[in-house]
Every structure is written in C-alpha cells, then in structure tokens.
PDB file of C-alpha atoms in Angstrom:
ATOM      1  CA  MET A 295      86.333 113.502  98.818  1.00 51.00           C
ATOM      2  CA  GLY A 296      88.836 111.296 100.393  1.00 74.00           C
ATOM      3  CA  ILE A 297      86.738 108.935 102.475  1.00 87.00           C
ATOM      4  CA  SER A 298      87.905 105.483 103.391  1.00 92.00           C
ATOM      5  CA  THR A 299      86.045 102.321 104.357  1.00 96.00           C
ATOM      6  CA  PHE A 300      87.108  99.859 107.048  1.00 97.00           C
ATOM      7  CA  VAL A 301      85.959  96.299 107.433  1.00 98.00           C
ATOM      8  CA  LEU A 302      86.433  95.506 111.057  1.00 98.00           C
ATOM      9  CA  PHE A 303      86.586  92.342 113.162  1.00 98.00           C
ATOM     10  CA  ARG A 304      86.652  92.325 116.950  1.00 96.00           C
ATOM     11  CA  GLN A 305      90.271  92.070 117.955  1.00 96.00           C
ATOM     12  CA  GLY A 306      91.425  88.463 118.139  1.00 94.00           C
ATOM     13  CA  GLU A 307      88.496  87.337 115.831  1.00 94.00           C
ATOM     14  CA  SER A 308      89.520  88.497 112.434  1.00 93.00           C
ATOM     15  CA  ILE A 309      89.928  86.195 109.459  1.00 94.00           C
ATOM     16  CA  SER A 310      93.313  85.372 108.107  1.00 95.00           C
ATOM     17  CA  ALA A 311      94.540  87.481 105.246  1.00 96.00           C
ATOM     18  CA  SER A 312      94.883  84.601 102.929  1.00 96.00           C
ATOM     19  CA  ASP A 313      91.289  83.323 103.578  1.00 96.00           C
ATOM     20  CA  LEU A 314      89.995  86.889 103.273  1.00 96.00           C
ATOM     21  CA  LEU A 315      91.782  87.330 100.002  1.00 96.00           C
ATOM     22  CA  LYS A 316      90.594  84.004  98.712  1.00 96.00           C
ATOM     23  CA  ASN A 317      87.003  84.948  99.490  1.00 97.00           C
ATOM     24  CA  ILE A 318      87.237  88.391  97.920  1.00 97.00           C
ATOM     25  CA  ARG A 319      88.413  86.737  94.748  1.00 96.00           C
ATOM     26  CA  LYS A 320      85.294  84.496  94.958  1.00 96.00           C
ATOM     27  CA  ILE A 321      82.945  87.468  95.517  1.00 96.00           C
ATOM     28  CA  SER A 322      84.519  89.190  92.519  1.00 96.00           C
ATOM     29  CA  ILE A 323      83.874  86.212  90.410  1.00 96.00           C
ATOM     30  CA  ASN A 324      80.309  85.789  91.677  1.00 96.00           C
ATOM     31  CA  TYR A 325      79.401  89.387  91.107  1.00 95.00           C
ATOM     32  CA  GLY A 326      81.168  89.757  87.815  1.00 96.00           C
ATOM     33  CA  LEU A 327      83.814  92.164  89.155  1.00 97.00           C
ATOM     34  CA  TYR A 328      87.346  92.646  88.070  1.00 96.00           C
ATOM     35  CA  PHE A 329      90.002  91.796  90.651  1.00 95.00           C
ATOM     36  CA  SER A 330      93.764  92.442  90.705  1.00 95.00           C
ATOM     37  CA  ASN A 331      96.502  92.568  93.298  1.00 92.00           C
ATOM     38  CA  ASN A 332      99.986  93.781  92.838  1.00 86.00           C
ATOM     39  CA  TYR A 333     101.751  93.788  96.184  1.00 88.00           C
ATOM     40  CA  ASP A 334     102.002  90.994  98.888  1.00 93.00           C
ATOM     41  CA  GLU A 335     103.951  90.962 102.102  1.00 95.00           C
ATOM     42  CA  TYR A 336     104.631  87.719 103.947  1.00 96.00           C
ATOM     43  CA  ASP A 337     106.184  87.019 107.350  1.00 95.00           C
ATOM     44  CA  GLU A 338     109.223  84.852 107.889  1.00 95.00           C
ATOM     45  CA  THR A 339     106.962  81.696 107.897  1.00 95.00           C
ATOM     46  CA  GLY A 340     105.469  82.472 104.551  1.00 95.00           C
ATOM     47  CA  LYS A 341     102.072  83.659 106.016  1.00 96.00           C
ATOM     48  CA  LEU A 342     100.416  86.571 104.083  1.00 97.00           C
ATOM     49  CA  LYS A 343     100.422  89.611 106.245  1.00 97.00           C
ATOM     50  CA  PHE A 344      99.439  92.460 103.759  1.00 97.00           C
ATOM     51  CA  CYS A 345      98.370  92.903 100.256  1.00 97.00           C
ATOM     52  CA  THR A 346      96.918  95.563  98.016  1.00 97.00           C
ATOM     53  CA  ILE A 347      93.951  94.646  95.823  1.00 96.00           C
ATOM     54  CA  TYR A 348      91.789  96.484  93.314  1.00 96.00           C
ATOM     55  CA  ILE A 349      88.235  95.788  92.580  1.00 97.00           C
ATOM     56  CA  SER A 350      86.195  97.338  89.617  1.00 96.00           C
ATOM     57  CA  ASP A 351      83.058  96.464  87.788  1.00 95.00           C
ATOM     58  CA  ILE A 352      84.492  97.416  84.386  1.00 95.00           C
ATOM     59  CA  PRO A 353      87.922  96.449  82.944  1.00 94.00           C
ATOM     60  CA  PHE A 354      90.720  98.296  84.627  1.00 91.00           C
ATOM     61  CA  GLU A 355      92.163  99.565  81.341  1.00 89.00           C
ATOM     62  CA  GLU A 356      88.815 101.186  80.498  1.00 89.00           C
ATOM     63  CA  SER A 357      88.663 103.380  83.658  1.00 83.00           C
ATOM     64  CA  TYR A 358      90.962 103.770  86.506  1.00 82.00           C
ATOM     65  CA  SER A 359      88.525 106.001  88.356  1.00 86.00           C
ATOM     66  CA  ARG A 360      85.945 103.200  88.636  1.00 91.00           C
ATOM     67  CA  GLN A 361      88.182 100.984  90.719  1.00 93.00           C
ATOM     68  CA  ILE A 362      88.405 100.881  94.504  1.00 95.00           C
ATOM     69  CA  PRO A 363      91.816 100.072  95.909  1.00 95.00           C
ATOM     70  CA  TRP A 364      91.975  98.074  99.206  1.00 96.00           C
ATOM     71  CA  ASN A 365      94.646  97.222 101.755  1.00 97.00           C
ATOM     72  CA  LEU A 366      94.180  93.803 103.256  1.00 97.00           C
ATOM     73  CA  TYR A 367      95.894  93.024 106.571  1.00 97.00           C
ATOM     74  CA  ASP A 368      96.434  89.845 108.705  1.00 97.00           C
ATOM     75  CA  GLU A 369      96.051  90.291 112.471  1.00 96.00           C
ATOM     76  CA  PRO A 370      98.146  91.298 114.237  1.00 94.00           C
ATOM     77  CA  TYR A 371      99.522  94.205 112.185  1.00 95.00           C
ATOM     78  CA  LYS A 372     101.019  97.390 113.383  1.00 93.00           C
ATOM     79  CA  PHE A 373      98.640 100.323 113.674  1.00 94.00           C
ATOM     80  CA  GLN A 374      95.577  98.362 112.567  1.00 96.00           C
ATOM     81  CA  THR A 375      93.804  98.124 115.954  1.00 96.00           C
ATOM     82  CA  VAL A 376      91.241 100.811 116.862  1.00 96.00           C
ATOM     83  CA  ASP A 377      88.442 101.559 119.336  1.00 95.00           C
ATOM     84  CA  PHE A 378      85.735 104.133 119.315  1.00 96.00           C
ATOM     85  CA  ASN A 379      84.724 106.317 122.201  1.00 94.00           C
ATOM     86  CA  TRP A 380      81.084 106.281 120.744  1.00 94.00           C
ATOM     87  CA  ASP A 381      80.986 102.512 120.642  1.00 94.00           C
ATOM     88  CA  ASP A 382      79.038 101.206 123.828  1.00 91.00           C
ATOM     89  CA  SER A 383      80.644  97.779 123.478  1.00 92.00           C
ATOM     90  CA  LYS A 384      84.083  99.214 124.315  1.00 92.00           C
ATOM     91  CA  SER A 385      85.547  96.644 121.946  1.00 95.00           C
ATOM     92  CA  GLN A 386      88.887  96.935 120.187  1.00 96.00           C
ATOM     93  CA  TYR A 387      88.666  96.208 116.410  1.00 97.00           C
ATOM     94  CA  PHE A 388      91.075  95.105 113.841  1.00 97.00           C
ATOM     95  CA  LYS A 389      90.967  96.876 110.547  1.00 97.00           C
ATOM     96  CA  ALA A 390      91.239  93.874 108.231  1.00 97.00           C
ATOM     97  CA  LEU A 391      90.356  95.691 105.039  1.00 97.00           C
ATOM     98  CA  VAL A 392      90.737  99.422 104.306  1.00 97.00           C
ATOM     99  CA  SER A 393      89.635 101.034 101.189  1.00 96.00           C
ATOM    100  CA  GLU A 394      91.097 104.139  99.698  1.00 87.00           C
ATOM    101  CA  ASP A 395      88.684 106.818  98.429  1.00 87.00           C
ATOM    102  CA  PHE A 396      85.485 105.430  96.973  1.00 92.00           C
ATOM    103  CA  TYR A 397      83.804 108.725  95.962  1.00 89.00           C
ATOM    104  CA  GLU A 398      81.428 108.303  92.991  1.00 91.00           C
ATOM    105  CA  ASN A 399      81.785 104.504  93.365  1.00 94.00           C
ATOM    106  CA  GLU A 400      79.317 104.148  96.231  1.00 95.00           C
ATOM    107  CA  ASP A 401      77.291 101.453  94.273  1.00 96.00           C
ATOM    108  CA  LEU A 402      80.419  99.447  93.725  1.00 96.00           C
ATOM    109  CA  LEU A 403      81.374  99.825  97.344  1.00 97.00           C
ATOM    110  CA  PHE A 404      78.012  98.609  98.440  1.00 97.00           C
ATOM    111  CA  LYS A 405      78.303  95.433  96.164  1.00 96.00           C
ATOM    112  CA  ILE A 406      81.814  94.676  97.606  1.00 97.00           C
ATOM    113  CA  LEU A 407      80.798  95.176 101.210  1.00 98.00           C
ATOM    114  CA  TYR A 408      77.621  93.255 100.905  1.00 97.00           C
ATOM    115  CA  GLY A 409      79.484  90.278  99.427  1.00 97.00           C
ATOM    116  CA  ILE A 410      82.088  90.426 102.327  1.00 97.00           C
ATOM    117  CA  LEU A 411      79.544  90.685 105.079  1.00 98.00           C
ATOM    118  CA  LYS A 412      77.480  87.877 103.581  1.00 97.00           C
ATOM    119  CA  ILE A 413      80.438  85.575 104.024  1.00 97.00           C
ATOM    120  CA  TYR A 414      81.526  87.238 107.388  1.00 97.00           C
ATOM    121  CA  PRO A 415      78.408  88.446 109.217  1.00 97.00           C
ATOM    122  CA  SER A 416      80.296  89.206 112.429  1.00 96.00           C
ATOM    123  CA  ALA A 417      82.312  91.927 110.576  1.00 97.00           C
ATOM    124  CA  GLU A 418      81.287  95.493 110.783  1.00 97.00           C
ATOM    125  CA  VAL A 419      81.800  98.381 108.383  1.00 98.00           C
ATOM    126  CA  TRP A 420      82.989 101.806 109.548  1.00 97.00           C
ATOM    127  CA  ILE A 421      83.055 104.723 107.114  1.00 95.00           C
ATOM    128  CA  GLU A 422      84.626 107.473 109.203  1.00 89.00           C
ATOM    129  CA  ASP A 423      81.509 108.428 111.158  1.00 91.00           C
ATOM    130  CA  ASN A 424      79.999 107.549 114.520  1.00 94.00           C
ATOM    131  CA  TRP A 425      78.296 104.339 113.396  1.00 95.00           C
ATOM    132  CA  PHE A 426      78.873 100.876 112.007  1.00 96.00           C
ATOM    133  CA  TYR A 427      77.083  99.116 109.179  1.00 97.00           C
ATOM    134  CA  THR A 428      76.215  95.468 109.803  1.00 97.00           C
ATOM    135  CA  ILE A 429      74.942  92.783 107.515  1.00 98.00           C
ATOM    136  CA  GLU A 430      71.425  93.506 108.702  1.00 97.00           C
ATOM    137  CA  ASP A 431      71.855  97.139 107.650  1.00 97.00           C
ATOM    138  CA  LEU A 432      73.157  96.197 104.214  1.00 97.00           C
ATOM    139  CA  GLU A 433      70.267  93.744 103.752  1.00 97.00           C
ATOM    140  CA  LYS A 434      67.831  96.661 104.433  1.00 95.00           C
ATOM    141  CA  ILE A 435      69.741  98.801 101.892  1.00 95.00           C
ATOM    142  CA  LYS A 436      69.722  95.930  99.344  1.00 95.00           C
ATOM    143  CA  ASN A 437      65.943  95.522  99.581  1.00 95.00           C
ATOM    144  CA  LYS A 438      65.396  99.095  98.404  1.00 93.00           C
ATOM    145  CA  PRO A 439      66.344 100.974  95.247  1.00 93.00           C
ATOM    146  CA  LEU A 440      70.052 101.807  95.819  1.00 89.00           C
ATOM    147  CA  ASP A 441      70.515 105.294  97.157  1.00 92.00           C
ATOM    148  CA  ASN A 442      74.168 106.269  96.324  1.00 92.00           C
ATOM    149  CA  GLU A 443      74.285 108.423  99.459  1.00 93.00           C
ATOM    150  CA  TRP A 444      73.688 105.300 101.611  1.00 95.00           C
ATOM    151  CA  CYS A 445      77.241 105.290 103.118  1.00 94.00           C
ATOM    152  CA  TYR A 446      76.910 108.873 104.188  1.00 93.00           C
ATOM    153  CA  LYS A 447      73.771 108.135 106.456  1.00 94.00           C
ATOM    154  CA  ASN A 448      73.335 106.638 109.718  1.00 94.00           C
ATOM    155  CA  PRO A 449      72.026 103.104 109.240  1.00 94.00           C
ATOM    156  CA  ILE A 450      69.292 103.952 111.825  1.00 91.00           C
ATOM    157  CA  ASP A 451      67.879 106.412 109.337  1.00 86.00           C
ATOM    158  CA  LEU A 452      67.861 103.980 106.452  1.00 79.00           C
TER     159      LEU A 452
END
C-alpha cells in the first residue's frame, strides 16, 4: 500500500534524536519488541542527526515483513519541516520520526506509536490524511478491541 507514518513535533519543540532513540529502545524493551538500527549520521560536534531503526514484534530473522523501518531525525534537518493547509493552528511541524510502509502491521504500528506518545504527549501522528492522532485519540483506541483499520480512519469517527 505504501503509506508512511510521521511523528511530528511543533517546529522548535522536538526532542533530540539521541533522546528519542534512547526512549524508543526503552519502549521496545517494555513492550517486548525487537529493535535494531544500522545507520547513524552525526554532525561535526558528534551530535546524532539521523538514524535508521527497525522495530518488530518477532525476531527479525523469522520475518522481515513484520518489521517497520523508521527514519529518526534531529531538528533541524533538511526537508523535515512541514505545514498543513487543513491544520487550523497554522503551525510548522518537524517530522522527527518517519516510518516506511506499515501495511499489514497496523497493530504493531499502534503499539509503537502509543509507546512514543505516552512519553511525548505533545507529539502528534500524521498518516498521510487530513488529520492528526493525539495521545488522547490513541487512548480511546487502546480502550477498545483493536481495529486494524484504525489508522485509516479519522480519529473523530473512532
């Protein structure tokens, strides 16, 4: 299907890439997920600017189709700022985490996003449509039997 997920922070309010990476590792441990990263980019001062991570709920060698790859960025980073004409706040956002395709892994996506937004409740999730998911939206979803179509629906309708 080719849909990506974006974890957004208001421009100037994002979390450092190294702190975000550290907390995603903790989330993976707490939720019994498998975590790996294989590429890191640092600036001239040694500060983490970018990395690629992989998260799965089964060992990677058992199924590569069950993992979700993510790119993690440190603000500022070229081409990672976005705004939305449908967003009434008129805010600029920084795309701190960007997943690659998660199709058929919607339950795993929910688990990861819920863990991230529990730690960073000011973050918002955008999944290529005209709405955001907040921690409040994810709490509502969590309190019901999981509908794997959750991420294709406007949170107002959930």
